[in-house]
Structure formats: structure tokens, C-alpha cells
Amino acid sequence: MNKPGFPSASNFIRQIIESDLAASRYRQVVTRFPPEPNGYLHFGHAKSICLNFGLAAEYGGRCHLRFDDTNPTKEEQEYVDAIKAAVRWLGFEWQPHEYYASDYFDRLYQFAEALIEGGHAYVDSQTADEVSANRGTLTEPGRDSPYRNRPAAESLRLLREMRDGKHPDGAHVLRAKIDMRSPNMNLRDPVMYRIRHAHHHRTGEKWCIYPTYDWAHGTSDCIEGVTHSLCTLEFEDHRPLYDWFNERVAEAGFFKPPLSKQIEFARLNLTYLGAALSKRRLIQLVEEKHVTGWDDPRMPTLVGGRRRGYTPGGFRLLAERVGVSKAHQVIDFSVLEDCMRDDLNEIAPRRMAVLDPIKLVIDNYPADKVEHMQLPNHPQKPDWGKREAPLSRELWIERDDFQQQPEKGYFRLFPGNDVRLRFGYVVKCTAMKDGVVHATYYPDSRSGTPGADKYKVKGNIHWVSARHAHAAEVRLYDRLFKVPEPGAERDFLEDLNPASMTTVRAQLEPSLAPAKPEERFQFERHGYFVRDRDGAFNRTVTLRDSWKK
Ligand code: ATP
Ligand code: MG
């Protein structure tokens, strides 16, 4: 059996892990999910979370939550808290393995001094412009810095002065001494530390030098004993550097083999989101108020998806279905929607809701009579029991369940036609007068009573008793962008879907009145809906793919 969230098909990462385990290379599989706390997590992160936590669970290992907080100015506690909530919401737990790259600053600094002493790093005093001018290009080799061969003692002294705040931002950097002529630009003496007199959300004013991603990431993995460090494909060219740093630190005696291993996989890309699936663009949508916030139900953030009614199970299913590969791939947005439908179909009780109401009056039904119909909560799950829905003389029905002049193939209400009120009576439509549909009912046609089957009708419509209805706002959400590749032809903002939200005043069956925020339902014939914190219901997804061409 597969653990939730684990990509069930065999994949290349599993094969690597299994061969490592077969060779007894590691005692236990240790992975990590390493978000930078500079924004809210998006759908892409869900893939990485499911993969890292899923693999660890599958192989009896553990997954760390590591905040990659090496960048002092951007990170905030709000994001840390939101990230933790999102990982838990997806169904994963990391405790007690919660780590912060900033907790390793002391050790990283110690390693850096050891690299200088070993002749593997130097303080470069070129200006930023000189550093980039001397880096070369993809076709031209770089040039050695004039400071490259300064004595180790001098580099050490300068690094300590940098650490002690004696130099302004940009005056010096610490660089690894690798190869300015490497065809891999990442190996052309990459920067390890830069000076930044900036406040850090955890270390405060303690540091004014901060490590780069490349220097901090692999070393943090080794400090934690991570065995398989999974990351997205854009880091493939960084792998030699990842290994180089860890090997040098190991030579200096700080790490023991086996060292952490970086493995790259293709990031999740979705049509209708495209480039918007990145924190930078999401921040823009929020700051420029194209959406109401990070948790706007149209946002591809996990907080947005949650308010939209997307489910943790749906995201785990998505991770399973898209699997992992080394090849760049773009997944059709409908795959995500299908995963949500498939999960919601299993977990969402059924309800009746009229989204575009008109009145139906059953003229031969006594005005003061109320009957309580028994409606199954889930057609395939009898153990979920039934609920009662009151039926009375005046009902709300959908406007498009009536046609004065029926078009060809129309089986619902039109004058002279018989239709079943779902789980209730069969009615004969008589007329439409002053915007109200009139009908008479057959008292012996009540659903579930003996003989009721003798009524053979083709139409079956939902309804809500007008007197008992719970009126509520329903927000009909749709895709945020209207084209499959937002931003491909013009600014991505111009591709926003103007119809991504419409609001209707709906009439709902009374059992929906006490629904709590985040309770999810299928509104029969309409789709899946979730209650929002303001009492409105949000449409999560329609029952069928309405975007299919
Ligand atoms: P963004 O590109 O949105 O700014 P990021 O990669 O900068 O995201 P991080 O916080 O650094 O965001 O990401 C944490 C982890 O999530 C990383 O391991 C990263 O590779 C992974 N990740 C980010 N985006 C995706 C994606 N679209 N698909 C799969 N994994 C992703
Ligand atoms: Mg990043």
C-alpha cells in the first residue's frame, strides 16, 4: 500500500534511494523541505512537500522542515508561521526536526575559516562590477581576481574584520577558490559571504556577513545528516559546487561521509498559471491588489487553495499523478481540478442548492403542509446516513430548469411535462405566470414509497423549500487566468480572467445553515463548494471540466 502523498509509480528517485539502501550507504533516509520564508507556499511547493515527506515516510526515514533563512532583509515570521501551517494542513509532520539555516551561521563561519586555511577560499576586494566583469561568459573564460592569491592569513584577517562590522556593504566578499576558467559558471570562484549590515529575523544584529545559497545549502544538509537533498532542475548545474563545498568541509574534518547527495527533479508547472507560479509574481498580484490577498480563493497559494476548498488529499493525489521526472513538463490545469474532484467526491456530503432561483408553486399542495423528505448524504455511501429536507407548497428551483418553449431534447419543466423533484414527488408543470412556475403534484409519487416507480420521468431536478431556505452568498470562482500560458504573449496581468469570480444570491437547503467554515459539500448538479469564514460558500470546482474544448 502507498502512504498518502507518495508517488506510487516507480521513479528514478526511488531507484536511487533503493540502491543506496541496498548498499547500506545510509542507516536511514533523511530528506528535507527547505522553504525560504519570503512568501506563502504555492501549488508547486506542494509537490516538493509531498515528495520529500512522502519518500521519507515510505522508507521509514524522516523529513526535516528547514527554513532557508540566509537572506536577512526579506524573511518574516508571518511567512514562517504560514509555511508551518501549510505543511501540517497537507498532512505532514516534521517535529522535532524544525531547523533554520540561520542556526548554522556560527558553524558555517567556522567552516569558512577552515577553507581559507586550506587554500580553498579567499577574500576578494574587487568591486561588484569588477567581479562580474571578470566572471567571463558562457563562451569566454573568466579572469583571476588580483586578490586571488593573497596570503591565507590576510584573507582570514579580512574575513574577521568583515564579520566584526569593520567594512561597509560591498567592500569585500569571500569567494571559493575553484576555477575561473571552468565551463560551468557556478564554479568560477563563487561567492560564499557578502557583507550586509541588515537585521535578521532570528539572529538580529549579530551578523553583518551572510552566506550565499550555494554555500549554506549543502553544508546545512550535511550538518543535519540529510541523505537525499531533492531540489528542482534549475539547480542541476549547481550540483558540482554542492559536492565541492561539502567535500572541502569534510576534508577539514567537519563532516564524515557519506555526504548528502543532491538529486534534481522537474518542478511542477501548470497551464493557466505558467509563470505566475512563482513567489515574485504572486507578491505582485497581492501588492497591486489584483486579488484580495494571499488567501484569495483564486490564488495558487496553499492558503488560497484551502479557502477555495481544495483538499490536502487532492494535492497528494496530484503529486502522485504527476510523479517525478527529469524532463521539463507542463501539467494541464484540469489534472489538478480532477484530483480535487476525485478527492471531494469521496469526502463531500451532497446537498441541494439553487444558485439562480425562481419560484415553483405546487398549486394542489396544501399551503400549511410540510413534509420531511429523506435525502442520502452520499449516493455511494449508505453508512453516511440521510438528512431531512422540508418540502412545502412553494419551492425554489433553478431558472434553467424551466423552459416555456422547450428546445429539442429538453426534459425538465415545461408546460405539460412531468418531472421528479429529487427525492420528492413527481410534478406536472402547468404554466408560468408572473415569473412563477406553476405545477401540480401526484400525491402517490413520493420517492421511496410503494408504487412511486410507476412514474417514469426523464427529468429530475433539485429544489429547496422557499419557506425554509437558507439564503446565502455563493461565489462562483473560476480560473485566475483566461489563457493556457499567461504572460506568453504579453504582460501576465493582461491575461487575468475578468470572470474569475461572480457572486450570486443562492437559496440553500436548511441543513446548510449551520455549516462551519471549511466544511465542504457537493451541491448536486453544480459542483463542490466550501463554506468561507464570512458565511458565503465558495465554488471549489464544477462537476465537469467546463474548459475542455
Ligand atoms: P519560487 O520559484 O516560487 O520563488 P522558490 O523555489 O524560490 O519558489 P523556495 O522557498 O526556495 O521557493 O522553495 C522551497 C522548495 O520548494 C525548494 O526545494 C524548491 O525547489 C521547491 N519548489 C519551488 N517551486 C516548486 C515547483 N514549482 N515544483 C516543485 N518544487 C518546487
Ligand atoms: Mg528559492
Tab-separated table of N, CA and C in Angstrom, residues 75-205:
chain	number	residue	atom	x	y	z
A	75	GLU	N	13.026	38.010	5.023
A	75	GLU	CA	12.273	36.978	5.720
A	75	GLU	C	11.462	37.490	6.887
A	76	GLU	N	10.344	36.881	7.091
A	76	GLU	CA	9.462	37.343	8.146
A	76	GLU	C	8.803	36.182	8.870
A	77	GLN	N	8.534	36.438	10.161
A	77	GLN	CA	7.906	35.420	10.992
A	77	GLN	C	6.532	35.014	10.443
A	78	GLU	N	5.812	35.973	9.899
A	78	GLU	CA	4.485	35.677	9.340
A	78	GLU	C	4.586	34.525	8.333
A	79	TYR	N	5.631	34.558	7.515
A	79	TYR	CA	5.786	33.524	6.500
A	79	TYR	C	6.176	32.186	7.131
A	80	VAL	N	7.025	32.255	8.151
A	80	VAL	CA	7.421	31.025	8.850
A	80	VAL	C	6.169	30.322	9.377
A	81	ASP	N	5.306	31.094	10.037
A	81	ASP	CA	4.093	30.510	10.617
A	81	ASP	C	3.173	29.960	9.524
A	82	ALA	N	3.048	30.708	8.438
A	82	ALA	CA	2.159	30.271	7.359
A	82	ALA	C	2.691	29.000	6.708
A	83	ILE	N	4.000	28.892	6.574
A	83	ILE	CA	4.593	27.706	5.954
A	83	ILE	C	4.352	26.474	6.830
A	84	LYS	N	4.530	26.647	8.133
A	84	LYS	CA	4.296	25.513	9.037
A	84	LYS	C	2.836	25.062	8.964
A	85	ALA	N	1.936	26.043	8.952
A	85	ALA	CA	0.513	25.701	8.888
A	85	ALA	C	0.208	24.960	7.581
A	86	ALA	N	0.839	25.385	6.503
A	86	ALA	CA	0.555	24.768	5.200
A	86	ALA	C	1.063	23.328	5.143
A	87	VAL	N	2.240	23.080	5.699
A	87	VAL	CA	2.791	21.712	5.673
A	87	VAL	C	1.905	20.787	6.505
A	88	ARG	N	1.487	21.283	7.669
A	88	ARG	CA	0.600	20.477	8.528
A	88	ARG	C	-0.729	20.238	7.833
A	89	TRP	N	-1.229	21.287	7.194
A	89	TRP	CA	-2.522	21.153	6.510
A	89	TRP	C	-2.436	20.069	5.432
A	90	LEU	N	-1.292	19.994	4.756
A	90	LEU	CA	-1.140	18.947	3.729
A	90	LEU	C	-1.044	17.558	4.347
A	91	GLY	N	-0.897	17.503	5.648
A	91	GLY	CA	-0.938	16.208	6.319
A	91	GLY	C	0.418	15.689	6.755
A	92	PHE	N	1.408	16.565	6.848
A	92	PHE	CA	2.757	16.095	7.199
A	92	PHE	C	3.238	16.750	8.486
A	93	GLU	N	4.098	15.994	9.190
A	93	GLU	CA	4.612	16.478	10.472
A	93	GLU	C	6.129	16.307	10.463
A	94	TRP	N	6.826	17.277	10.958
A	94	TRP	CA	8.287	17.248	10.956
A	94	TRP	C	8.887	17.211	12.351
A	95	GLN	N	8.078	17.584	13.368
A	95	GLN	CA	8.644	17.700	14.718
A	95	GLN	C	9.305	16.400	15.139
A	96	PRO	N	10.434	16.451	15.826
A	96	PRO	CA	11.127	17.627	16.362
A	96	PRO	C	12.157	18.226	15.398
A	97	HIS	N	12.031	17.908	14.120
A	97	HIS	CA	13.106	18.321	13.200
A	97	HIS	C	12.792	19.630	12.492
A	98	GLU	N	12.693	20.692	13.287
A	98	GLU	CA	12.478	22.019	12.712
A	98	GLU	C	13.786	22.789	12.804
A	99	TYR	N	14.309	23.183	11.654
A	99	TYR	CA	15.631	23.810	11.633
A	99	TYR	C	15.616	25.107	10.849
A	100	TYR	N	16.642	25.892	11.134
A	100	TYR	CA	16.796	27.192	10.457
A	100	TYR	C	18.239	27.288	9.992
A	101	ALA	N	18.441	27.598	8.734
A	101	ALA	CA	19.803	27.753	8.244
A	101	ALA	C	20.553	28.773	9.112
A	102	SER	N	19.822	29.761	9.621
A	102	SER	CA	20.496	30.788	10.433
A	102	SER	C	21.062	30.218	11.734
A	103	ASP	N	20.528	29.076	12.192
A	103	ASP	CA	21.101	28.449	13.387
A	103	ASP	C	22.500	27.896	13.106
A	104	TYR	N	22.842	27.778	11.840
A	104	TYR	CA	24.157	27.214	11.485
A	104	TYR	C	25.178	28.296	11.160
A	105	PHE	N	24.803	29.564	11.334
A	105	PHE	CA	25.727	30.638	10.931
A	105	PHE	C	27.091	30.511	11.605
A	106	ASP	N	27.098	30.151	12.901
A	106	ASP	CA	28.387	30.026	13.596
A	106	ASP	C	29.231	28.936	12.973
A	107	ARG	N	28.587	27.795	12.721
A	107	ARG	CA	29.358	26.683	12.150
A	107	ARG	C	29.809	26.982	10.725
A	108	LEU	N	28.926	27.571	9.950
A	108	LEU	CA	29.304	27.906	8.577
A	108	LEU	C	30.514	28.837	8.571
A	109	TYR	N	30.513	29.743	9.534
A	109	TYR	CA	31.635	30.684	9.603
A	109	TYR	C	32.930	29.933	9.933
A	110	GLN	N	32.813	29.011	10.863
A	110	GLN	CA	33.975	28.203	11.250
A	110	GLN	C	34.490	27.398	10.040
A	111	PHE	N	33.571	26.821	9.288
A	111	PHE	CA	33.970	26.070	8.075
A	111	PHE	C	34.686	27.002	7.100
A	112	ALA	N	34.182	28.218	6.982
A	112	ALA	CA	34.759	29.154	6.008
A	112	ALA	C	36.214	29.460	6.370
A	113	GLU	N	36.463	29.665	7.667
A	113	GLU	CA	37.851	29.918	8.073
A	113	GLU	C	38.722	28.720	7.728
A	114	ALA	N	38.161	27.527	7.924
A	114	ALA	CA	38.942	26.320	7.605
A	114	ALA	C	39.223	26.243	6.102
A	115	LEU	N	38.275	26.659	5.296
A	115	LEU	CA	38.512	26.635	3.844
A	115	LEU	C	39.615	27.630	3.459
A	116	ILE	N	39.617	28.777	4.108
A	116	ILE	CA	40.699	29.744	3.822
A	116	ILE	C	42.045	29.116	4.203
A	117	GLU	N	42.085	28.537	5.390
A	117	GLU	CA	43.345	27.920	5.855
A	117	GLU	C	43.791	26.807	4.925
A	118	GLY	N	42.853	26.097	4.358
A	118	GLY	CA	43.197	25.011	3.437
A	118	GLY	C	43.483	25.494	2.015
A	119	GLY	N	43.461	26.802	1.812
A	119	GLY	CA	43.750	27.335	0.476
A	119	GLY	C	42.574	27.240	-0.481
A	120	HIS	N	41.360	27.089	0.045
A	120	HIS	CA	40.186	26.895	-0.811
A	120	HIS	C	39.264	28.103	-0.866
A	121	ALA	N	39.656	29.187	-0.208
A	121	ALA	CA	38.798	30.376	-0.237
A	121	ALA	C	39.667	31.603	0.002
A	122	TYR	N	39.208	32.739	-0.483
A	122	TYR	CA	39.960	33.991	-0.311
A	122	TYR	C	39.001	35.158	-0.271
A	123	VAL	N	39.451	36.214	0.385
A	123	VAL	CA	38.656	37.436	0.387
A	123	VAL	C	39.014	38.213	-0.871
A	124	ASP	N	38.005	38.557	-1.625
A	124	ASP	CA	38.193	39.317	-2.848
A	124	ASP	C	37.769	40.749	-2.571
A	125	SER	N	38.627	41.707	-2.932
A	125	SER	CA	38.313	43.110	-2.662
A	125	SER	C	37.991	43.882	-3.936
A	126	GLN	N	37.700	43.155	-5.006
A	126	GLN	CA	37.250	43.837	-6.219
A	126	GLN	C	35.866	44.436	-5.952
A	127	THR	N	35.522	45.435	-6.751
A	127	THR	CA	34.155	45.960	-6.651
A	127	THR	C	33.205	44.936	-7.293
A	128	ALA	N	31.933	45.090	-7.011
A	128	ALA	CA	30.943	44.171	-7.589
A	128	ALA	C	31.022	44.191	-9.108
A	129	ASP	N	31.234	45.369	-9.685
A	129	ASP	CA	31.332	45.476	-11.145
A	129	ASP	C	32.555	44.733	-11.667
A	130	GLU	N	33.654	44.854	-10.953
A	130	GLU	CA	34.862	44.134	-11.385
A	130	GLU	C	34.653	42.626	-11.289
A	131	VAL	N	34.017	42.214	-10.198
A	131	VAL	CA	33.765	40.776	-10.037
A	131	VAL	C	32.948	40.264	-11.221
A	132	SER	N	31.910	41.003	-11.594
A	132	SER	CA	31.078	40.461	-12.676
A	132	SER	C	31.783	40.601	-14.024
A	133	ALA	N	32.542	41.677	-14.206
A	133	ALA	CA	33.270	41.827	-15.479
A	133	ALA	C	34.294	40.700	-15.652
A	134	ASN	N	34.876	40.263	-14.575
A	134	ASN	CA	35.924	39.229	-14.662
A	134	ASN	C	35.381	37.805	-14.629
A	135	ARG	N	34.078	37.705	-14.552
A	135	ARG	CA	33.490	36.358	-14.471
A	135	ARG	C	33.490	35.645	-15.810
A	136	GLY	N	33.607	36.427	-16.897
A	136	GLY	CA	33.536	35.818	-18.223
A	136	GLY	C	32.107	35.553	-18.611
A	137	THR	N	31.950	34.803	-19.683
A	137	THR	CA	30.607	34.480	-20.165
A	137	THR	C	30.550	32.979	-20.425
A	138	LEU	N	29.427	32.538	-20.957
A	138	LEU	CA	29.299	31.101	-21.251
A	138	LEU	C	30.348	30.664	-22.274
A	139	THR	N	30.765	31.599	-23.140
A	139	THR	CA	31.726	31.221	-24.185
A	139	THR	C	33.145	31.688	-23.872
A	140	GLU	N	33.290	32.604	-22.895
A	140	GLU	CA	34.629	33.098	-22.566
A	140	GLU	C	34.973	32.744	-21.131
A	141	PRO	N	36.208	32.340	-20.909
A	141	PRO	CA	36.616	32.044	-19.531
A	141	PRO	C	36.688	33.321	-18.696
A	142	GLY	N	36.622	33.178	-17.389
A	142	GLY	CA	36.767	34.331	-16.516
A	142	GLY	C	38.247	34.642	-16.282
A	143	ARG	N	38.485	35.741	-15.560
A	143	ARG	CA	39.870	36.115	-15.241
A	143	ARG	C	40.050	36.102	-13.732
A	144	ASP	N	41.254	35.665	-13.321
A	144	ASP	CA	41.523	35.615	-11.883
A	144	ASP	C	41.500	37.013	-11.273
A	145	SER	N	40.952	37.097	-10.090
A	145	SER	CA	40.987	38.360	-9.346
A	145	SER	C	42.425	38.642	-8.922
A	146	PRO	N	42.834	39.922	-8.904
A	146	PRO	CA	44.178	40.250	-8.397
A	146	PRO	C	44.351	39.852	-6.925
A	147	TYR	N	43.268	39.598	-6.228
A	147	TYR	CA	43.359	39.240	-4.800
A	147	TYR	C	43.341	37.732	-4.580
A	148	ARG	N	43.267	36.989	-5.694
A	148	ARG	CA	43.047	35.554	-5.582
A	148	ARG	C	44.159	34.847	-4.800
A	149	ASN	N	45.356	35.357	-4.956
A	149	ASN	CA	46.468	34.671	-4.291
A	149	ASN	C	46.989	35.416	-3.066
A	150	ARG	N	46.151	36.266	-2.506
A	150	ARG	CA	46.609	36.943	-1.275
A	150	ARG	C	46.798	35.866	-0.199
A	151	PRO	N	47.731	36.095	0.708
A	151	PRO	CA	48.028	35.048	1.711
A	151	PRO	C	46.778	34.699	2.544
A	152	ALA	N	46.716	33.443	2.935
A	152	ALA	CA	45.572	32.983	3.736
A	152	ALA	C	45.414	33.835	4.988
A	153	ALA	N	46.524	34.215	5.590
A	153	ALA	CA	46.445	34.993	6.836
A	153	ALA	C	45.747	36.329	6.596
A	154	GLU	N	45.988	36.901	5.430
A	154	GLU	CA	45.373	38.187	5.119
A	154	GLU	C	43.861	38.011	4.880
A	155	SER	N	43.527	36.951	4.150
A	155	SER	CA	42.101	36.677	3.938
A	155	SER	C	41.403	36.441	5.274
A	156	LEU	N	42.068	35.709	6.147
A	156	LEU	CA	41.473	35.426	7.457
A	156	LEU	C	41.227	36.707	8.239
A	157	ARG	N	42.251	37.556	8.228
A	157	ARG	CA	42.123	38.822	8.956
A	157	ARG	C	40.960	39.635	8.380
A	158	LEU	N	40.887	39.702	7.047
A	158	LEU	CA	39.815	40.483	6.418
A	158	LEU	C	38.443	39.882	6.704
A	159	LEU	N	38.351	38.558	6.654
A	159	LEU	CA	37.049	37.927	6.920
A	159	LEU	C	36.601	38.246	8.342
A	160	ARG	N	37.537	38.199	9.275
A	160	ARG	CA	37.178	38.520	10.668
A	160	ARG	C	36.730	39.973	10.789
A	161	GLU	N	37.430	40.860	10.073
A	161	GLU	CA	37.016	42.268	10.101
A	161	GLU	C	35.625	42.444	9.475
A	162	MET	N	35.403	41.687	8.407
A	162	MET	CA	34.068	41.736	7.778
A	162	MET	C	33.007	41.313	8.787
A	163	ARG	N	33.307	40.210	9.449
A	163	ARG	CA	32.362	39.683	10.445
A	163	ARG	C	32.136	40.686	11.571
A	164	ASP	N	33.235	41.408	11.946
A	164	ASP	CA	33.143	42.320	13.082
A	164	ASP	C	32.605	43.692	12.701
A	165	GLY	N	32.131	43.813	11.481
A	165	GLY	CA	31.461	45.059	11.099
A	165	GLY	C	32.410	46.187	10.733
A	166	LYS	N	33.654	45.845	10.394
A	166	LYS	CA	34.633	46.909	10.121
A	166	LYS	C	34.579	47.405	8.680
A	167	HIS	N	33.773	46.776	7.848
A	167	HIS	CA	33.742	47.165	6.432
A	167	HIS	C	32.312	47.396	5.974
A	168	PRO	N	32.145	48.342	5.070
A	168	PRO	CA	30.782	48.604	4.581
A	168	PRO	C	30.310	47.544	3.590
A	169	ASP	N	29.022	47.525	3.357
A	169	ASP	CA	28.438	46.595	2.378
A	169	ASP	C	29.198	46.705	1.057
A	170	GLY	N	29.511	45.576	0.488
A	170	GLY	CA	30.106	45.575	-0.852
A	170	GLY	C	31.613	45.752	-0.886
A	171	ALA	N	32.251	46.023	0.269
A	171	ALA	CA	33.694	46.281	0.248
A	171	ALA	C	34.489	45.023	-0.109
A	172	HIS	N	34.074	43.892	0.392
A	172	HIS	CA	34.768	42.625	0.128
A	172	HIS	C	33.735	41.508	0.042
A	173	VAL	N	34.156	40.398	-0.562
A	173	VAL	CA	33.369	39.165	-0.473
A	173	VAL	C	34.325	38.014	-0.196
A	174	LEU	N	33.799	36.961	0.396
A	174	LEU	CA	34.612	35.739	0.493
A	174	LEU	C	34.229	34.858	-0.687
A	175	ARG	N	35.258	34.370	-1.402
A	175	ARG	CA	34.987	33.511	-2.561
A	175	ARG	C	35.697	32.184	-2.426
A	176	ALA	N	35.075	31.174	-2.972
A	176	ALA	CA	35.732	29.866	-3.040
A	176	ALA	C	36.777	29.922	-4.146
A	177	LYS	N	37.902	29.271	-3.930
A	177	LYS	CA	38.957	29.259	-4.945
A	177	LYS	C	38.823	27.959	-5.746
A	178	ILE	N	38.125	28.052	-6.863
A	178	ILE	CA	37.905	26.819	-7.633
A	178	ILE	C	38.562	26.945	-9.006
A	179	ASP	N	37.902	27.593	-9.937
A	179	ASP	CA	38.482	27.628	-11.288
A	179	ASP	C	37.771	28.696	-12.109
A	180	MET	N	38.458	29.807	-12.363
A	180	MET	CA	37.837	30.904	-13.122
A	180	MET	C	37.639	30.538	-14.589
A	181	ARG	N	38.225	29.419	-15.000
A	181	ARG	CA	38.068	29.019	-16.402
A	181	ARG	C	37.084	27.856	-16.573
A	182	SER	N	36.428	27.478	-15.524
A	182	SER	CA	35.508	26.341	-15.641
A	182	SER	C	34.397	26.643	-16.642
A	183	PRO	N	34.070	25.678	-17.488
A	183	PRO	CA	32.917	25.886	-18.373
A	183	PRO	C	31.611	26.035	-17.573
A	184	ASN	N	31.584	25.544	-16.368
A	184	ASN	CA	30.410	25.716	-15.503
A	184	ASN	C	30.599	27.012	-14.707
A	185	MET	N	29.803	27.999	-15.049
A	185	MET	CA	29.951	29.328	-14.434
A	185	MET	C	29.847	29.275	-12.910
A	186	ASN	N	29.078	28.301	-12.421
A	186	ASN	CA	28.906	28.203	-10.967
A	186	ASN	C	30.213	27.903	-10.244
A	187	LEU	N	31.190	27.376	-10.989
A	187	LEU	CA	32.458	27.004	-10.351
A	187	LEU	C	33.520	28.104	-10.482
A	188	ARG	N	33.151	29.224	-11.107
A	188	ARG	CA	34.131	30.309	-11.244
A	188	ARG	C	34.198	31.111	-9.941
A	189	ASP	N	34.883	30.542	-8.997
A	189	ASP	CA	35.103	31.184	-7.691
A	189	ASP	C	33.830	31.825	-7.123
A	190	PRO	N	32.831	31.011	-6.851
A	190	PRO	CA	31.548	31.548	-6.371
A	190	PRO	C	31.682	32.247	-5.017
A	191	VAL	N	30.837	33.212	-4.822
A	191	VAL	CA	30.830	33.970	-3.573
A	191	VAL	C	30.247	33.096	-2.457
A	192	MET	N	30.888	33.166	-1.295
A	192	MET	CA	30.391	32.430	-0.122
A	192	MET	C	29.755	33.374	0.904
A	193	TYR	N	30.371	34.530	1.074
A	193	TYR	CA	29.833	35.519	2.021
A	193	TYR	C	29.834	36.889	1.404
A	194	ARG	N	28.785	37.649	1.675
A	194	ARG	CA	28.773	39.061	1.318
A	194	ARG	C	28.461	39.863	2.574
A	195	ILE	N	28.860	41.106	2.563
A	195	ILE	CA	28.622	41.976	3.732
A	195	ILE	C	27.250	42.602	3.582
A	196	ARG	N	26.453	42.449	4.610
A	196	ARG	CA	25.159	43.148	4.615
A	196	ARG	C	24.841	43.581	6.022
A	197	HIS	N	24.904	44.859	6.221
A	197	HIS	CA	24.556	45.388	7.542
A	197	HIS	C	23.040	45.435	7.607
A	198	ALA	N	22.460	44.303	7.964
A	198	ALA	CA	20.998	44.226	7.937
A	198	ALA	C	20.515	43.388	9.116
A	199	HIS	N	19.306	43.707	9.535
A	199	HIS	CA	18.681	42.974	10.634
A	199	HIS	C	18.165	41.627	10.118
A	200	HIS	N	18.371	40.593	10.927
A	200	HIS	CA	17.880	39.272	10.544
A	200	HIS	C	16.760	38.867	11.502
A	201	HIS	N	15.732	38.214	10.983
A	201	HIS	CA	14.548	37.952	11.826
A	201	HIS	C	14.842	37.025	12.995
A	202	ARG	N	15.933	36.278	12.934
A	202	ARG	CA	16.265	35.424	14.079
A	202	ARG	C	17.572	35.808	14.757
A	203	THR	N	18.574	36.193	13.969
A	203	THR	CA	19.880	36.474	14.590
A	203	THR	C	20.042	37.949	14.918
A	204	GLY	N	19.020	38.752	14.571
A	204	GLY	CA	19.056	40.170	14.936
A	204	GLY	C	20.222	40.892	14.285
A	205	GLU	N	21.052	41.564	15.145
A	205	GLU	CA	22.181	42.346	14.608
A	205	GLU	C	23.483	41.560	14.710
